[in-house]
Short mmCIF file of C-alpha atoms in Angstrom, two decimals:
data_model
loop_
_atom_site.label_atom_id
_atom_site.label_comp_id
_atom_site.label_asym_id
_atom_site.label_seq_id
_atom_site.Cartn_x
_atom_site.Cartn_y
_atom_site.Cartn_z
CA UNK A 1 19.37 -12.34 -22.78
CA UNK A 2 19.32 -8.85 -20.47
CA UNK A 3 16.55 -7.53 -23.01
CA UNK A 4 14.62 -10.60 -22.62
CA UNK A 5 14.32 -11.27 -19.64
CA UNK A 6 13.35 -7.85 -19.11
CA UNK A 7 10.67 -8.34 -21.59
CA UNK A 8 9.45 -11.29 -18.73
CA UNK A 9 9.57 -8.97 -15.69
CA UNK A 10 7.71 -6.30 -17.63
CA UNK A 11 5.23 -8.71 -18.89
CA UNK A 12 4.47 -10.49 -15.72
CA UNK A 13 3.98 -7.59 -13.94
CA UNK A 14 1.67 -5.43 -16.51
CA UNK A 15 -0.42 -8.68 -16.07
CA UNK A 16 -0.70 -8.44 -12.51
CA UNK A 17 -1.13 -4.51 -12.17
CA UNK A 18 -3.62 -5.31 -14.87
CA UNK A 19 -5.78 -7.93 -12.48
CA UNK A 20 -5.04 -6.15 -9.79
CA UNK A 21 -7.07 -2.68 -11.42
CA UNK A 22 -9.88 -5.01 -12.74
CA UNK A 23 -10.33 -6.27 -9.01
CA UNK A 24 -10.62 -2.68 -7.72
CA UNK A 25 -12.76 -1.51 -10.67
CA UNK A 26 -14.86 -4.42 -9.65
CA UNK A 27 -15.23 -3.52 -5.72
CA UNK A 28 -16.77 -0.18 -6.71
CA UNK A 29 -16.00 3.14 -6.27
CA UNK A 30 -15.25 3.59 -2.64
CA UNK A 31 -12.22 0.98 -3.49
CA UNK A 32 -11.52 3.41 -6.95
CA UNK A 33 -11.36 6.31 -4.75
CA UNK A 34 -8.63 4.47 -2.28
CA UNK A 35 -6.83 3.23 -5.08
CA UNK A 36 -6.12 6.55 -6.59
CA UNK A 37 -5.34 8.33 -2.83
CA UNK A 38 -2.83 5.60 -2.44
CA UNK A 39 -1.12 6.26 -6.10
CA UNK A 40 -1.87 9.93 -5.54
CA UNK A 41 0.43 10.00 -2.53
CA UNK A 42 3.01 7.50 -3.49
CA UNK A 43 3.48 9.58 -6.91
CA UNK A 44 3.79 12.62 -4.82
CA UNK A 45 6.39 11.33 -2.38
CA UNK A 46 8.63 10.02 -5.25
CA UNK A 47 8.30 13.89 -7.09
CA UNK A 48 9.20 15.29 -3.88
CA UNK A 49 12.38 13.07 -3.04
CA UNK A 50 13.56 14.53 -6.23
CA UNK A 51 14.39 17.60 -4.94
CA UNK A 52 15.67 16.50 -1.52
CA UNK A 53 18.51 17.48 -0.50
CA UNK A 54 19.93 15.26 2.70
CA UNK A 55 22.05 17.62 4.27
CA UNK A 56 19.93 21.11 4.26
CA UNK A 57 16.79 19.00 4.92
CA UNK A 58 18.67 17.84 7.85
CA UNK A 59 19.18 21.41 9.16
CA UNK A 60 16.07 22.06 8.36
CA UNK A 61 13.50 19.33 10.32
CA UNK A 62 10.65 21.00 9.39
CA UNK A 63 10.92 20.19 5.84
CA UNK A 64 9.66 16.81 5.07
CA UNK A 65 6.63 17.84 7.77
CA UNK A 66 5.82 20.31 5.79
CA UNK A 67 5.58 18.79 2.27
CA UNK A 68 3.10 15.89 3.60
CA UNK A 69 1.79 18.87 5.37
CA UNK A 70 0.86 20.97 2.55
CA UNK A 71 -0.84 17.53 0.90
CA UNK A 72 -3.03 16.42 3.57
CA UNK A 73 -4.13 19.83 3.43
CA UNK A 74 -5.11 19.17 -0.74
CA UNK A 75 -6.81 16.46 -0.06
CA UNK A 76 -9.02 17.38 2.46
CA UNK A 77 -9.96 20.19 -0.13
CA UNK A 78 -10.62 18.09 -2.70
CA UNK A 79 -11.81 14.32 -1.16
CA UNK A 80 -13.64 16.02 1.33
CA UNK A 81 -15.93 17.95 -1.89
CA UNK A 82 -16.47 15.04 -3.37
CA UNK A 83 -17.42 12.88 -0.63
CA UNK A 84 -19.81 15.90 0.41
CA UNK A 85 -21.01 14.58 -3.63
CA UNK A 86 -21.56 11.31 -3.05
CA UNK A 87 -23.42 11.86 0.41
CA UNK A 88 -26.12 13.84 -1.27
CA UNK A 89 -27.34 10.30 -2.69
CA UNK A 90 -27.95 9.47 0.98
CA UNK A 91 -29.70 11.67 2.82
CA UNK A 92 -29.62 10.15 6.15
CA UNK A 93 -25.61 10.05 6.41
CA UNK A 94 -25.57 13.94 4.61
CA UNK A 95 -27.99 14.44 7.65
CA UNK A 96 -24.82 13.27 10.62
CA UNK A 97 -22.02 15.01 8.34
CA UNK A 98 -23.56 18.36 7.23
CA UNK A 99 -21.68 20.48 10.06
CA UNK A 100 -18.62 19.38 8.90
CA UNK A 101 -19.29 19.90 4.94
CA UNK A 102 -21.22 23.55 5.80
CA UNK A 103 -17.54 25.35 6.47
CA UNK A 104 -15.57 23.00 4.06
CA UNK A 105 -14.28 25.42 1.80
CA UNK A 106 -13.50 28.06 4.73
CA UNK A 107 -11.38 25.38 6.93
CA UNK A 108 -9.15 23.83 4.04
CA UNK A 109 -8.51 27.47 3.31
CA UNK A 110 -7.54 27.88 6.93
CA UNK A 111 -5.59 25.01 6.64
CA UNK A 112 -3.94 26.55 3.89
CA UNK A 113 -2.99 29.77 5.12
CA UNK A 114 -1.66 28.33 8.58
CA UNK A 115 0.71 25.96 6.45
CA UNK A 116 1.89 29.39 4.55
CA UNK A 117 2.78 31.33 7.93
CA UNK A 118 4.26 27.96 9.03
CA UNK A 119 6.69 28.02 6.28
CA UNK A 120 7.40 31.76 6.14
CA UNK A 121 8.29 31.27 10.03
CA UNK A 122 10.88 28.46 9.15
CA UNK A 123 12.72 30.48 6.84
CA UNK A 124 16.76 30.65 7.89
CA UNK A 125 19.35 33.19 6.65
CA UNK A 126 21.64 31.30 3.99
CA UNK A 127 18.68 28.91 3.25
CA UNK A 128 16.48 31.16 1.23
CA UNK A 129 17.44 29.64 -2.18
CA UNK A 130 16.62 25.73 -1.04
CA UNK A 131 13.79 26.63 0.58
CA UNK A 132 12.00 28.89 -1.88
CA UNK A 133 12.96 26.08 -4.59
CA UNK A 134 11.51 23.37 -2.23
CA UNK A 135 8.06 25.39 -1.95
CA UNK A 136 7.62 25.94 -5.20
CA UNK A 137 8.45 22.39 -6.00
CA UNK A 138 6.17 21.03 -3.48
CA UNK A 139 3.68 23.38 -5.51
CA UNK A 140 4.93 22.21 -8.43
CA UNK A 141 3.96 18.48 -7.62
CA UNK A 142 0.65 19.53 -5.86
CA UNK A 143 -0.50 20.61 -9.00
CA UNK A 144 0.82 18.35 -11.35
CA UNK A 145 0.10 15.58 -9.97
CA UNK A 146 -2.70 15.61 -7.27
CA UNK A 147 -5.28 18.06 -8.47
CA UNK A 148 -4.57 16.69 -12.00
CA UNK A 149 -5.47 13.24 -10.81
CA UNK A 150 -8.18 14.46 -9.26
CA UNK A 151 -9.90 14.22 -12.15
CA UNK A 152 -10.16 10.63 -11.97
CA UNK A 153 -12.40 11.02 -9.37
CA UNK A 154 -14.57 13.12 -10.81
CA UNK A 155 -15.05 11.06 -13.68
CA UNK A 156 -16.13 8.44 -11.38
CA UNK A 157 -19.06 10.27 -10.48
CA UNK A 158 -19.89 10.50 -13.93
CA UNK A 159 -20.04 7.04 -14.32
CA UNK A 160 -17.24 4.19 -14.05
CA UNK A 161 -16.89 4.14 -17.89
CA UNK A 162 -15.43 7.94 -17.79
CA UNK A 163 -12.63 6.37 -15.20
CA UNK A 164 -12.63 3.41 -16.95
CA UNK A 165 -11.95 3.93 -20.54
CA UNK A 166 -9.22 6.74 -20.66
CA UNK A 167 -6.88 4.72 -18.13
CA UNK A 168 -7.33 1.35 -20.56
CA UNK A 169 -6.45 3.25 -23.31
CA UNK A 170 -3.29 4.64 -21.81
CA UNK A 171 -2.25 1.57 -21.13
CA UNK A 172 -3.48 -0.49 -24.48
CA UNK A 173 -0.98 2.13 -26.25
CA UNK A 174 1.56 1.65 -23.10
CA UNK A 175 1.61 -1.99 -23.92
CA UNK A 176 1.76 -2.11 -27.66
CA UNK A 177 3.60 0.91 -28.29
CA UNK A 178 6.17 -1.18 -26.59
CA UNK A 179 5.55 -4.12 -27.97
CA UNK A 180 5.94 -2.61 -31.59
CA UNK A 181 8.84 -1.01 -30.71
CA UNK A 182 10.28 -3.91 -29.39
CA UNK A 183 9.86 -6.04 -32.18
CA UNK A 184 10.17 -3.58 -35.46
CA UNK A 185 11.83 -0.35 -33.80
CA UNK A 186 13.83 1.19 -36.11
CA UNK A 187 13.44 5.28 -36.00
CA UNK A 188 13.82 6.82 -32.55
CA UNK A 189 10.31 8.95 -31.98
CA UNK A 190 12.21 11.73 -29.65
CA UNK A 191 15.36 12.38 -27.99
CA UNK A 192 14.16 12.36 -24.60
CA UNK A 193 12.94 8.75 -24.58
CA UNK A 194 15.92 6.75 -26.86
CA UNK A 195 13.34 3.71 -26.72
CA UNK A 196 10.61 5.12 -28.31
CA UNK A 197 10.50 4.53 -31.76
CA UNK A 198 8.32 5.81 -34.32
CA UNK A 199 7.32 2.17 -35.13
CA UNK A 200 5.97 1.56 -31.61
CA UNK A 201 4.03 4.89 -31.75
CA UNK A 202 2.53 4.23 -34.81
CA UNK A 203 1.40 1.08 -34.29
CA UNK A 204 0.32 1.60 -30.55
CA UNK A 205 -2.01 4.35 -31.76
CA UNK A 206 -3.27 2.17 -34.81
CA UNK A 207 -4.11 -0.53 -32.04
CA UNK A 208 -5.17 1.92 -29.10
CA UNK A 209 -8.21 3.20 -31.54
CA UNK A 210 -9.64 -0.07 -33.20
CA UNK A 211 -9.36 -1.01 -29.38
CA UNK A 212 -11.30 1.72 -27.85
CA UNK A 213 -13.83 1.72 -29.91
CA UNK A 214 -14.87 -1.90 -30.06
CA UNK A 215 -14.22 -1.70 -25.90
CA UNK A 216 -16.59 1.17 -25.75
CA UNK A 217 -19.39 -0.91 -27.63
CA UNK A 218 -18.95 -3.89 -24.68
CA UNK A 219 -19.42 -1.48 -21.87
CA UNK A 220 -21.83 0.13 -22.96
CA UNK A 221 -24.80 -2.29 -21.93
CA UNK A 222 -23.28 -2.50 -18.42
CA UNK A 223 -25.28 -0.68 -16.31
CA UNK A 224 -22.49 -0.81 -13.50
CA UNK A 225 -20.26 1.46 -16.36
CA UNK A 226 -22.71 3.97 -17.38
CA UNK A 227 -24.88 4.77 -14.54
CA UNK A 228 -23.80 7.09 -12.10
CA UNK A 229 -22.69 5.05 -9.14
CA UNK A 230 -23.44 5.75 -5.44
CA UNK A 231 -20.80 4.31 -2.74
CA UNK A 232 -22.34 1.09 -2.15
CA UNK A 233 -22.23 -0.26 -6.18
CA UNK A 234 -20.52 -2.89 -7.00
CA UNK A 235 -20.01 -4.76 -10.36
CA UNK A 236 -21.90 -7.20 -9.16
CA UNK A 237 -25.01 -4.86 -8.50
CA UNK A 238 -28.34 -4.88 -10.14
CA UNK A 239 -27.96 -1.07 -11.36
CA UNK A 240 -30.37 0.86 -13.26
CA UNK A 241 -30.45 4.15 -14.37
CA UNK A 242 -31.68 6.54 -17.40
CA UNK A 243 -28.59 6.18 -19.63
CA UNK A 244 -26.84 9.43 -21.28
CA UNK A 245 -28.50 8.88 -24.77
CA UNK A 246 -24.92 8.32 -26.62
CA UNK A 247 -25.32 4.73 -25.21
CA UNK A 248 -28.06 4.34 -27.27
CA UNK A 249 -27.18 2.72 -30.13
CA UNK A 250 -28.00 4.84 -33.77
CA UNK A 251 -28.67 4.30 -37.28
CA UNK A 252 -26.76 6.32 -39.42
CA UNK A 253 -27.10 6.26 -43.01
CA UNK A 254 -24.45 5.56 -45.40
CA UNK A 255 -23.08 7.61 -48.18
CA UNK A 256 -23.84 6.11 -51.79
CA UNK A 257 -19.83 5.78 -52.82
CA UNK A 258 -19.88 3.78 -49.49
CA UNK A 259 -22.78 1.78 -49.77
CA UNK A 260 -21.49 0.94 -54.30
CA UNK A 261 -17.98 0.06 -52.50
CA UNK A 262 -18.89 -2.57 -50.35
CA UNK A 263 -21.67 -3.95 -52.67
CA UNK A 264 -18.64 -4.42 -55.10
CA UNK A 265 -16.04 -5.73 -52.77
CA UNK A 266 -18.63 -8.52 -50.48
CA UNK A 267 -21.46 -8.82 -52.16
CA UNK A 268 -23.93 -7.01 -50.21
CA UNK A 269 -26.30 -4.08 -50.08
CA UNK A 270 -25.62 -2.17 -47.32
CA UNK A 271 -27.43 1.29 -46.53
CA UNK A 272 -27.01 1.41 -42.93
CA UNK A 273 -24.88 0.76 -39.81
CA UNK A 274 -26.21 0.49 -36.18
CA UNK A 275 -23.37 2.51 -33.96
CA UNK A 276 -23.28 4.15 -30.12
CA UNK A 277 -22.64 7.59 -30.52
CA UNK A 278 -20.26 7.18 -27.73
CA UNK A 279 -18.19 4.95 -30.04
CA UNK A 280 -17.46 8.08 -31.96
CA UNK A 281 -16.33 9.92 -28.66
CA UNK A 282 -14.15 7.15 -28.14
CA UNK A 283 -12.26 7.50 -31.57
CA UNK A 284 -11.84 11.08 -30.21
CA UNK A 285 -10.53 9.40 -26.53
CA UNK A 286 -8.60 7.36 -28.10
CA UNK A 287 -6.71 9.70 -30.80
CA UNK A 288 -5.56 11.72 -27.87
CA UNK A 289 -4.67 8.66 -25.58
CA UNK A 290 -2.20 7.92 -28.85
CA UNK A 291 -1.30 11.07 -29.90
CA UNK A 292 -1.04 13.44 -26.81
CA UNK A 293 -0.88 11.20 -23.86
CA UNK A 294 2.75 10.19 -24.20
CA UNK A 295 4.21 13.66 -24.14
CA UNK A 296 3.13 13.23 -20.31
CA UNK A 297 5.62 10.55 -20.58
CA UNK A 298 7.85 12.12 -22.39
CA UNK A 299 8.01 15.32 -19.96
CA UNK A 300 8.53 12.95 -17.30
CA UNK A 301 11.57 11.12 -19.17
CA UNK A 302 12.48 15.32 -19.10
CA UNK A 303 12.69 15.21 -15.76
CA UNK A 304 14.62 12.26 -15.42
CA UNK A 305 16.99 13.60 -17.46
CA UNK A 306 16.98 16.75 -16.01
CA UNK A 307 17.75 14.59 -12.24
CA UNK A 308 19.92 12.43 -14.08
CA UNK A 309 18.17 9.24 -13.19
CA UNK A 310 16.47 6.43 -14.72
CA UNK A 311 13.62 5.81 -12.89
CA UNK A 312 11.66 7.86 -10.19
CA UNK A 313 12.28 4.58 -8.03
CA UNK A 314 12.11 0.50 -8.06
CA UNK A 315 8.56 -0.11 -6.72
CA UNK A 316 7.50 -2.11 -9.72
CA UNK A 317 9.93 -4.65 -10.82
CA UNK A 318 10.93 -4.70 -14.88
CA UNK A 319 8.62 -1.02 -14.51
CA UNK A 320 10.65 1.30 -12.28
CA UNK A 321 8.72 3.74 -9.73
CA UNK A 322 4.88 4.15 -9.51
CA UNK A 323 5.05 7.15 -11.74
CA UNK A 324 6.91 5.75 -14.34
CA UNK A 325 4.10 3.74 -15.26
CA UNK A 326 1.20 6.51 -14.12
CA UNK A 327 2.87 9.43 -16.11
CA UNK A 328 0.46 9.75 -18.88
CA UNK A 329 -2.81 9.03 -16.99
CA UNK A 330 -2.45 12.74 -15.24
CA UNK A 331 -3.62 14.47 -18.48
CA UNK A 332 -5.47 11.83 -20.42
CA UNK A 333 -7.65 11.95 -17.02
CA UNK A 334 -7.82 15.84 -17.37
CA UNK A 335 -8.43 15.54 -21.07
CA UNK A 336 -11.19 13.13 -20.57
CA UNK A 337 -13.53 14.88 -17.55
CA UNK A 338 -12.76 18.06 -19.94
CA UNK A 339 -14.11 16.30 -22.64
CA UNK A 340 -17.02 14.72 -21.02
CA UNK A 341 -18.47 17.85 -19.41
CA UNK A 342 -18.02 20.14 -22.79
CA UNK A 343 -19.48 17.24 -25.63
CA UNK A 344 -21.15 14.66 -23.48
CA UNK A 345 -22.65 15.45 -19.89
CA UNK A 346 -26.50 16.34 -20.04
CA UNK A 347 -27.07 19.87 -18.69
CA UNK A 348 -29.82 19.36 -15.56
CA UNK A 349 -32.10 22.29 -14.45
CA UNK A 350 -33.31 21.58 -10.51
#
């Protein structure tokens, strides 16, 4: 009964995190941007309670100041360059805001360095230890978490389908990794997660592809998806772009052992398929999403372990914390904009 009505929670919930992403995927990327400063700093502020420790932090006030401190600081750096981005696509609001964006890289530096000589001047004989573990673990989740998730955001800019695509793949395996698991689990997958099963990997992966690549061939007439967006676009804006040419669908000749085979086995000649080139790229997407993806999970479950807890907390009932369920999408995000800019972005001379 426990394990079922689990199963409900879970299920109700992935269906309403899952409406609740399609309405902020809908509302553009302005909302896309908020959405993913909000989980940014809700992930960070369950890494960071991690390492709190009640009664140092209490001798030491400055503490907690200092690690939201150190992340304002971050962001700034890294909203405020791509904002200065998506400005440039309207001239007469770069026009108001260019003083501020002319020094940007100079004052989050500043920021940075007055942060630093605030923590050096905090430092307290017989605290040394704690608080050269808490700065390096506030560096530690900096870097882990909010510059990797960063590059969400870039991918935005890229077009929608870049932010799009990777995340719905993480969580198309998510779901029916755990969904095969749950029904034909047999061989545990790795000792850090007892629930994963090589079953539910398997067959998540299996799923995640043939899903990604039919998804891919959907989006890819939606302008709102592939074009570049500027802050005002909407999914329910007449967009219109030139589209990266693997959008375009191709014909791509097939071998002869290919062609004889499906003669044989339905009848029909066959010398030819129609396919987006970016359905291949997908297969790629998608084979990591599968393959590579979980280990994020998987070195999160590490760090459980290492805390000795089950969950980083109990925001998201029959789910556990906010980056329980977010703990791949850090470096399918990176893998993705990494992806994108070496096999897929046009190179533009101005």
């Amino acid at each position: 009964k426990k394990k079922w009505k689990n199963w409900r929670q879970r299920t109700t919930f992935t269906f309403l995190m899952i409406g609740g992403f399609m309405t902020v995927i809908a509302l553009g990327p302005l909302s896309i941007m908020l959405m993913v400063l909000c989980l940014q700093v809700m992930i960070y502020r369950e890494v960071i309670s991690l390492s709190s420790v009640p009664k140092k932090q209490r001798d030491l006030p400055w503490s907690r100041a200092m690690n939201a401190y150190f992340l304002v600081c971050l962001e700034y750096y890294l909203y405020g360059h791509n904002l200065h981005r998506a400005l440039k696509r309207h001239p007469w609001l770069e026009a108001h805001v260019q003083p501020i964006f002319a020094h940007h890289t100079f004052i989050s530096f500043s920021l940075y360095v007055i942060g630093f000589v605030w923590f050096v001047g905090t430092l307290r004989k017989g605290y040394y230890r704690f608080q050269m573990g808490q700065f390096a673990w506030t560096h530690m989740a900096l870097g882990l978490v909010v510059m990797q998730s960063q590059y969400m955001i870039e991918n935005i800019f890229e077009g929608i389908f870049w932010f799009f695509l990777p995340i719905a793949l993480v969580i198309v395996n998510d779901i029916f990794a755990y969904v095969f698991g749950f029904f034909f689990g047999r061989h545990r997958l790795i000792e850090l997660s007892p629930k994963k099963t090589w079953e539910g990997y398997i067959g998540g992966g299996l799923t995640t592809m043939a899903f990604g690549f039919l998804l891919t061939a959907l989006l890819s007439d939606w302008n709102f998806m592939v074009c570049p967006p500027n802050l005002k676009t909407t999914a329910f804006s007449n967009v219109k772009c030139d589209v990266n040419p693997v959008f375009v669908p191709r014909a791509y000749e097939l071998p002869q052992v290919l062609t004889t085979l499906i003669s044989t086995l339905f009848g029909r000649y066959v010398t030819s398929v129609t396919i987006r080139p970016v359905q291949f790229h997908s297969l790629v997407i998608s084979a990591f999403a599968s393959l590579i993806a979980p280990f994020g999970g998987f070195f999160a479950s590490g760090v459980k372990r290492a805390f000795n807890i089950k969950d980083f907390g109990n925001s998201i009932p029959g789910h556990g914390g906010v980056t329980d369920r977010f703990d791949c999408q850090f470096i399918m995000a990176a893998f993705s904009h990494t992806y994108y800019t070496s096999f897929i972005k046009i190179s533009t001379v101005t």
